[in-house]
Amino acid sequence: MVGAVDIGGTKIAVGAIDASGQVLAKEVEATEAAGGFDAAMQRVVAMLERARERAGVELCGIGIGCSGPIDPLSGEIGSVEFLTEWQGCNPVIRLGEHFDLTAAMENDADAAALGELRWGAGRGKQHLICVTVGTGIGGGVVLNGKLYRGVNGAHPEIGHHVIEASGPPCYCGASGCWEVLARGPAIAARFVQDAPRDYPNREALTARGVCELARGGDALARREIEREGHYLGVGVANLITMFAPEVIALSGSVMNGADLFMPIIRTVVLRSCGLVPAASVELLPAALGNDAPLIGAGAVWMQRFGLH
Ligand SMILES: [Zn+2]
């Protein structure tokens, strides 16, 4: 049984995860980052103890997923947008010492990828890329059954590979990144730009709203779905051409429109990836659902210290 901790900018989830990836007990509280790291860790300790009691088990280790960037090897939190005052703090050491257990941490996208590898869409596979498309685009790359790490242990930023070199500038320094073009807010923004001024609820539309309009047959919304599907497809096709993975698992709020986007993504992939066996790559929705980051945190410990 592993204690799992998912640290995000707005909330912290804690749970007890068993060897088959089931969440036996779970607690969620606001992060309250401004209250400081020490206070937050005291709450996490209390949450872990309650979760362990409710599940009626002893913990054998603690797995942590945290909004990145973080240093997965030292366990130190880096310069995280919503946790600025926590930079340099170390939940791995803090929680490991308190419980006298081994602990391990990955950024939350990598944690989710490890969860999908062990218990979800990548079960039994060696090469998996997990992509989350929401307000941004992030993901984790698993090759040969292990998380891929770059120089200094760096996490590759698949959301920031360039789709359209002449596209809009991105905060990462490049222009026309996958994230800038295909994230959820881009769908609504393009739709609003194209829609006539008297279009009903024009300003209030979200990605989800555009999807609903498209399902109802709205021509303008269908055009935007085609465009978004194209951008998603180009990014997925690039990943397939570069890594030829066994599985690409897609998650995030934009994937609530998977019924609309998946057929377009598949068409772009089959048209674009002629040098690799693209038809053999499984394109799947992520399987672990809303608890994916928490289950993934459990998988982080399993991957580092548990049985393989
Ligand atoms: Zn970028």
Short mmCIF file of C-alpha atoms and ligand atoms in Angstrom, two decimals:
data_model
loop_
_atom_site.label_atom_id
_atom_site.label_comp_id
_atom_site.label_asym_id
_atom_site.label_seq_id
_atom_site.Cartn_x
_atom_site.Cartn_y
_atom_site.Cartn_z
CA MET A 1 0.00 0.00 0.00
CA VAL A 2 1.42 3.36 -1.04
CA GLY A 3 0.61 6.79 0.34
CA ALA A 4 -0.01 9.08 -2.63
CA VAL A 5 0.18 12.87 -2.61
CA ASP A 6 -0.81 15.06 -5.56
CA ILE A 7 0.29 18.67 -5.03
CA GLY A 8 -1.31 21.25 -7.33
CA GLY A 9 -1.56 25.03 -7.24
CA THR A 10 -5.14 25.04 -5.96
CA LYS A 11 -5.58 21.70 -4.18
CA ILE A 12 -3.69 18.83 -2.62
CA ALA A 13 -5.11 15.32 -2.89
CA VAL A 14 -3.88 12.51 -0.68
CA GLY A 15 -4.77 8.85 -0.84
CA ALA A 16 -3.89 5.26 -0.10
CA ILE A 17 -3.30 3.31 -3.32
CA ASP A 18 -3.14 -0.47 -3.44
CA ALA A 19 -0.98 -2.67 -5.66
CA SER A 20 -3.64 -2.74 -8.39
CA GLY A 21 -3.95 1.05 -8.56
CA GLN A 22 -7.22 1.31 -6.62
CA VAL A 23 -7.78 4.38 -4.45
CA LEU A 24 -8.78 2.99 -1.04
CA ALA A 25 -9.14 6.31 0.76
CA LYS A 26 -8.83 9.85 -0.44
CA GLU A 27 -8.78 13.34 1.01
CA VAL A 28 -8.65 16.69 -0.77
CA GLU A 29 -7.88 20.10 0.71
CA ALA A 30 -7.04 23.53 -0.66
CA THR A 31 -3.28 24.00 -1.16
CA GLU A 32 -3.19 27.42 0.52
CA ALA A 33 0.29 27.92 -0.88
CA ALA A 34 0.56 31.37 0.67
CA GLY A 35 0.27 29.81 4.15
CA GLY A 36 3.73 28.34 3.62
CA PHE A 37 5.29 24.96 2.94
CA ASP A 38 5.57 23.86 6.59
CA ALA A 39 1.88 24.38 7.30
CA ALA A 40 0.93 22.55 4.09
CA MET A 41 3.14 19.58 4.94
CA GLN A 42 1.61 19.35 8.42
CA ARG A 43 -1.79 19.08 6.78
CA VAL A 44 -0.51 16.47 4.30
CA VAL A 45 0.84 14.39 7.21
CA ALA A 46 -2.55 14.53 8.93
CA MET A 47 -4.35 13.68 5.67
CA LEU A 48 -2.03 10.70 5.05
CA GLU A 49 -2.58 9.41 8.57
CA ARG A 50 -6.35 9.68 8.24
CA ALA A 51 -6.29 8.00 4.80
CA ARG A 52 -4.15 5.17 6.17
CA GLU A 53 -6.51 4.67 9.12
CA ARG A 54 -9.60 4.69 6.95
CA ALA A 55 -8.05 2.18 4.56
CA GLY A 56 -6.92 0.11 7.57
CA VAL A 57 -3.45 -0.49 6.20
CA GLU A 58 0.22 0.28 6.80
CA LEU A 59 1.99 2.35 4.16
CA CYS A 60 5.16 0.98 2.57
CA GLY A 61 6.23 4.24 0.91
CA ILE A 62 5.09 7.65 -0.30
CA GLY A 63 4.71 8.70 -3.93
CA ILE A 64 4.29 12.37 -4.83
CA GLY A 65 3.20 14.17 -7.98
CA CYS A 66 3.70 17.94 -8.01
CA SER A 67 3.11 20.75 -10.48
CA GLY A 68 6.45 21.29 -12.18
CA PRO A 69 9.17 22.15 -12.63
CA ILE A 70 10.60 19.98 -9.87
CA ASP A 71 13.82 18.02 -9.49
CA PRO A 72 12.69 14.38 -9.50
CA LEU A 73 15.99 13.07 -8.18
CA SER A 74 16.52 15.41 -5.22
CA GLY A 75 12.81 15.99 -4.59
CA GLU A 76 13.23 19.75 -4.58
CA ILE A 77 10.44 22.03 -5.85
CA GLY A 78 11.60 24.43 -8.59
CA SER A 79 10.14 27.69 -9.81
CA VAL A 80 6.47 26.66 -9.95
CA GLU A 81 4.00 29.33 -11.02
CA PHE A 82 1.44 28.70 -8.26
CA LEU A 83 3.93 27.66 -5.56
CA THR A 84 6.48 30.45 -5.88
CA GLU A 85 7.28 30.63 -2.17
CA TRP A 86 7.91 26.90 -2.04
CA GLN A 87 10.91 27.01 -4.37
CA GLY A 88 13.74 24.96 -2.87
CA CYS A 89 11.42 23.13 -0.43
CA ASN A 90 11.56 19.35 -0.41
CA PRO A 91 8.42 17.25 0.25
CA VAL A 92 10.32 13.99 -0.40
CA ILE A 93 12.68 14.56 2.53
CA ARG A 94 10.00 16.09 4.75
CA LEU A 95 7.41 13.32 4.34
CA GLY A 96 9.96 10.51 4.09
CA GLU A 97 11.55 11.52 7.41
CA HIS A 98 8.24 12.04 9.18
CA PHE A 99 6.94 8.57 8.31
CA ASP A 100 10.39 6.92 8.22
CA LEU A 101 9.58 5.61 4.72
CA THR A 102 11.09 5.92 1.27
CA ALA A 103 9.49 8.64 -0.84
CA ALA A 104 9.76 9.73 -4.47
CA MET A 105 8.41 12.64 -6.51
CA GLU A 106 7.83 13.39 -10.20
CA ASN A 107 6.11 16.31 -11.87
CA ASP A 108 2.38 15.63 -12.17
CA ALA A 109 2.44 14.99 -15.94
CA ASP A 110 5.12 12.35 -15.51
CA ALA A 111 3.26 10.88 -12.54
CA ALA A 112 0.11 10.54 -14.66
CA ALA A 113 2.16 8.85 -17.42
CA LEU A 114 3.54 6.32 -14.92
CA GLY A 115 0.01 5.65 -13.69
CA GLU A 116 -1.26 5.02 -17.21
CA LEU A 117 1.75 2.77 -17.88
CA ARG A 118 1.18 0.63 -14.81
CA TRP A 119 -2.59 0.58 -14.47
CA GLY A 120 -4.20 2.37 -17.44
CA ALA A 121 -3.97 2.78 -21.21
CA GLY A 122 -0.32 1.67 -21.31
CA ARG A 123 -0.68 -1.55 -19.33
CA GLY A 124 1.83 -4.12 -20.49
CA LYS A 125 3.50 -1.66 -22.86
CA GLN A 126 7.05 -0.29 -22.91
CA HIS A 127 6.72 2.87 -25.01
CA LEU A 128 3.98 5.31 -24.07
CA ILE A 129 3.38 9.03 -24.43
CA CYS A 130 0.70 10.66 -22.30
CA VAL A 131 -0.66 13.99 -23.50
CA THR A 132 -2.94 16.25 -21.46
CA VAL A 133 -4.79 18.93 -23.40
CA GLY A 134 -6.53 21.47 -21.19
CA THR A 135 -5.67 25.08 -20.45
CA GLY A 136 -2.17 24.09 -21.58
CA ILE A 137 -0.63 21.02 -23.18
CA GLY A 138 1.74 18.82 -21.21
CA GLY A 139 2.75 15.23 -21.08
CA GLY A 140 5.12 12.50 -20.09
CA VAL A 141 7.26 10.26 -22.25
CA VAL A 142 7.91 6.65 -21.22
CA LEU A 143 10.49 4.74 -23.28
CA ASN A 144 11.60 1.18 -22.58
CA GLY A 145 9.31 1.15 -19.54
CA LYS A 146 11.02 4.15 -17.94
CA LEU A 147 10.31 7.86 -17.81
CA TYR A 148 12.47 9.65 -20.32
CA ARG A 149 14.67 12.28 -18.66
CA GLY A 150 16.88 14.74 -20.50
CA VAL A 151 19.90 16.79 -19.51
CA ASN A 152 20.06 17.45 -15.72
CA GLY A 153 17.00 15.19 -15.39
CA ALA A 154 14.91 17.66 -17.40
CA HIS A 155 11.31 16.90 -18.35
CA PRO A 156 10.70 17.25 -22.11
CA GLU A 157 8.01 19.86 -22.91
CA ILE A 158 6.04 18.19 -25.67
CA GLY A 159 3.42 20.96 -25.61
CA HIS A 160 6.00 23.40 -26.89
CA HIS A 161 7.12 21.78 -30.09
CA VAL A 162 6.37 24.09 -33.01
CA ILE A 163 3.38 23.32 -35.22
CA GLU A 164 3.27 26.55 -37.21
CA ALA A 165 6.53 28.53 -37.25
CA SER A 166 4.67 31.69 -38.28
CA GLY A 167 2.06 31.21 -35.53
CA PRO A 168 1.41 33.31 -32.41
CA PRO A 169 4.29 33.86 -29.95
CA CYS A 170 4.43 31.73 -26.79
CA TYR A 171 5.82 32.49 -23.32
CA CYS A 172 8.41 29.72 -23.86
CA GLY A 173 10.19 31.83 -26.47
CA ALA A 174 9.06 30.00 -29.60
CA SER A 175 6.13 30.86 -31.86
CA GLY A 176 3.32 28.62 -33.04
CA CYS A 177 3.80 25.99 -30.31
CA TRP A 178 1.36 23.09 -30.09
CA GLU A 179 0.07 24.49 -26.77
CA VAL A 180 -0.59 27.96 -28.16
CA LEU A 181 -2.56 26.57 -31.10
CA ALA A 182 -4.38 23.55 -29.66
CA ARG A 183 -5.06 24.23 -25.95
CA GLY A 184 -8.68 24.57 -24.89
CA PRO A 185 -8.85 28.38 -24.66
CA ALA A 186 -7.56 28.65 -28.26
CA ILE A 187 -10.71 26.89 -29.51
CA ALA A 188 -13.05 29.45 -27.97
CA ALA A 189 -10.78 32.36 -28.93
CA ARG A 190 -10.73 31.40 -32.62
CA PHE A 191 -14.46 30.76 -32.61
CA VAL A 192 -15.21 34.17 -31.09
CA GLN A 193 -12.92 35.82 -33.63
CA ASP A 194 -14.74 34.17 -36.54
CA ALA A 195 -18.32 34.43 -35.29
CA PRO A 196 -20.52 37.32 -36.44
CA ARG A 197 -21.07 40.07 -33.88
CA ASP A 198 -24.71 39.08 -33.34
CA TYR A 199 -23.88 35.41 -32.73
CA PRO A 200 -25.77 34.23 -29.58
CA ASN A 201 -23.58 34.01 -26.44
CA ARG A 202 -20.56 34.72 -28.59
CA GLU A 203 -18.33 35.96 -25.75
CA ALA A 204 -19.32 33.31 -23.22
CA LEU A 205 -18.33 30.32 -25.33
CA THR A 206 -15.82 27.79 -24.01
CA ALA A 207 -14.15 24.85 -25.76
CA ARG A 208 -16.91 22.67 -24.34
CA GLY A 209 -19.55 25.05 -25.71
CA VAL A 210 -18.03 25.00 -29.19
CA CYS A 211 -18.06 21.18 -29.07
CA GLU A 212 -21.74 21.18 -28.11
CA LEU A 213 -22.59 23.56 -30.97
CA ALA A 214 -20.69 21.31 -33.38
CA ARG A 215 -22.59 18.24 -32.19
CA GLY A 216 -25.80 20.18 -32.87
CA GLY A 217 -24.68 20.82 -36.44
CA ASP A 218 -23.54 24.46 -36.21
CA ALA A 219 -21.42 25.04 -39.33
CA LEU A 220 -19.08 27.60 -37.77
CA ALA A 221 -18.43 25.34 -34.77
CA ARG A 222 -17.81 22.37 -37.04
CA ARG A 223 -15.21 24.39 -38.91
CA GLU A 224 -13.45 25.20 -35.63
CA ILE A 225 -13.56 21.52 -34.60
CA GLU A 226 -11.89 20.64 -37.91
CA ARG A 227 -9.20 23.25 -37.26
CA GLU A 228 -8.60 22.14 -33.65
CA GLY A 229 -8.61 18.49 -34.73
CA HIS A 230 -6.02 19.35 -37.36
CA TYR A 231 -3.74 21.03 -34.81
CA LEU A 232 -4.15 18.15 -32.35
CA GLY A 233 -3.50 15.71 -35.17
CA VAL A 234 -0.33 17.44 -36.37
CA GLY A 235 1.11 17.38 -32.84
CA VAL A 236 0.21 13.73 -32.28
CA ALA A 237 1.58 12.84 -35.74
CA ASN A 238 4.88 14.57 -34.89
CA LEU A 239 5.16 12.54 -31.68
CA ILE A 240 4.45 9.33 -33.61
CA THR A 241 7.01 10.14 -36.29
CA MET A 242 9.66 11.04 -33.70
CA PHE A 243 9.09 8.30 -31.11
CA ALA A 244 6.98 5.59 -32.81
CA PRO A 245 5.46 4.74 -29.40
CA GLU A 246 3.15 1.77 -28.82
CA VAL A 247 0.49 4.00 -27.23
CA ILE A 248 -0.44 7.65 -27.12
CA ALA A 249 -2.93 8.29 -24.30
CA LEU A 250 -4.86 11.56 -24.45
CA SER A 251 -6.46 13.26 -21.46
CA GLY A 252 -7.50 16.69 -20.25
CA SER A 253 -10.63 18.80 -20.57
CA VAL A 254 -10.39 19.17 -24.36
CA MET A 255 -10.68 15.38 -24.60
CA ASN A 256 -14.28 15.70 -23.42
CA GLY A 257 -14.64 16.31 -27.17
CA ALA A 258 -12.82 13.07 -28.05
CA ASP A 259 -15.84 11.91 -30.11
CA LEU A 260 -15.28 14.93 -32.37
CA PHE A 261 -11.49 15.13 -32.36
CA MET A 262 -10.30 11.52 -32.44
CA PRO A 263 -11.45 10.74 -36.00
CA ILE A 264 -9.72 13.88 -37.29
CA ILE A 265 -6.55 13.12 -35.31
CA ARG A 266 -6.48 9.59 -36.77
CA THR A 267 -6.89 10.92 -40.31
CA VAL A 268 -4.02 13.40 -39.91
CA VAL A 269 -1.80 10.70 -38.38
CA LEU A 270 -2.44 8.16 -41.11
CA ARG A 271 -1.84 10.80 -43.78
CA SER A 272 1.34 12.19 -42.17
CA CYS A 273 3.34 9.39 -40.60
CA GLY A 274 4.35 7.38 -43.66
CA LEU A 275 7.80 6.38 -42.44
CA VAL A 276 6.72 4.64 -39.22
CA PRO A 277 4.06 1.97 -38.62
CA ALA A 278 1.50 4.59 -37.52
CA ALA A 279 -1.48 2.26 -37.92
CA SER A 280 0.02 0.09 -35.16
CA VAL A 281 0.19 2.97 -32.68
CA GLU A 282 -2.76 2.82 -30.31
CA LEU A 283 -4.42 6.24 -29.87
CA LEU A 284 -6.46 5.97 -26.69
CA PRO A 285 -8.23 8.13 -24.16
CA ALA A 286 -6.37 8.02 -20.84
CA ALA A 287 -7.94 5.34 -18.65
CA LEU A 288 -7.50 6.54 -15.07
CA GLY A 289 -10.00 9.41 -15.15
CA ASN A 290 -10.17 12.20 -12.59
CA ASP A 291 -7.97 10.43 -10.05
CA ALA A 292 -5.15 9.99 -12.61
CA PRO A 293 -2.74 12.42 -10.87
CA LEU A 294 -3.29 10.76 -7.47
CA ILE A 295 -3.05 7.20 -8.83
CA GLY A 296 -0.01 8.35 -10.79
CA ALA A 297 1.60 9.58 -7.56
CA GLY A 298 1.23 6.05 -6.21
CA ALA A 299 2.85 4.72 -9.39
CA VAL A 300 5.80 7.09 -8.88
CA TRP A 301 6.78 5.24 -5.71
CA MET A 302 6.10 1.83 -7.28
CA GLN A 303 8.34 2.72 -10.22
CA ARG A 304 11.18 3.97 -8.02
CA PHE A 305 11.12 1.49 -5.12
CA GLY A 306 8.45 -1.13 -5.69
CA LEU A 307 8.24 -4.38 -7.56
CA HIS A 308 8.49 -4.08 -11.32
ZN ZN B 1 5.69 27.42 -26.23
#
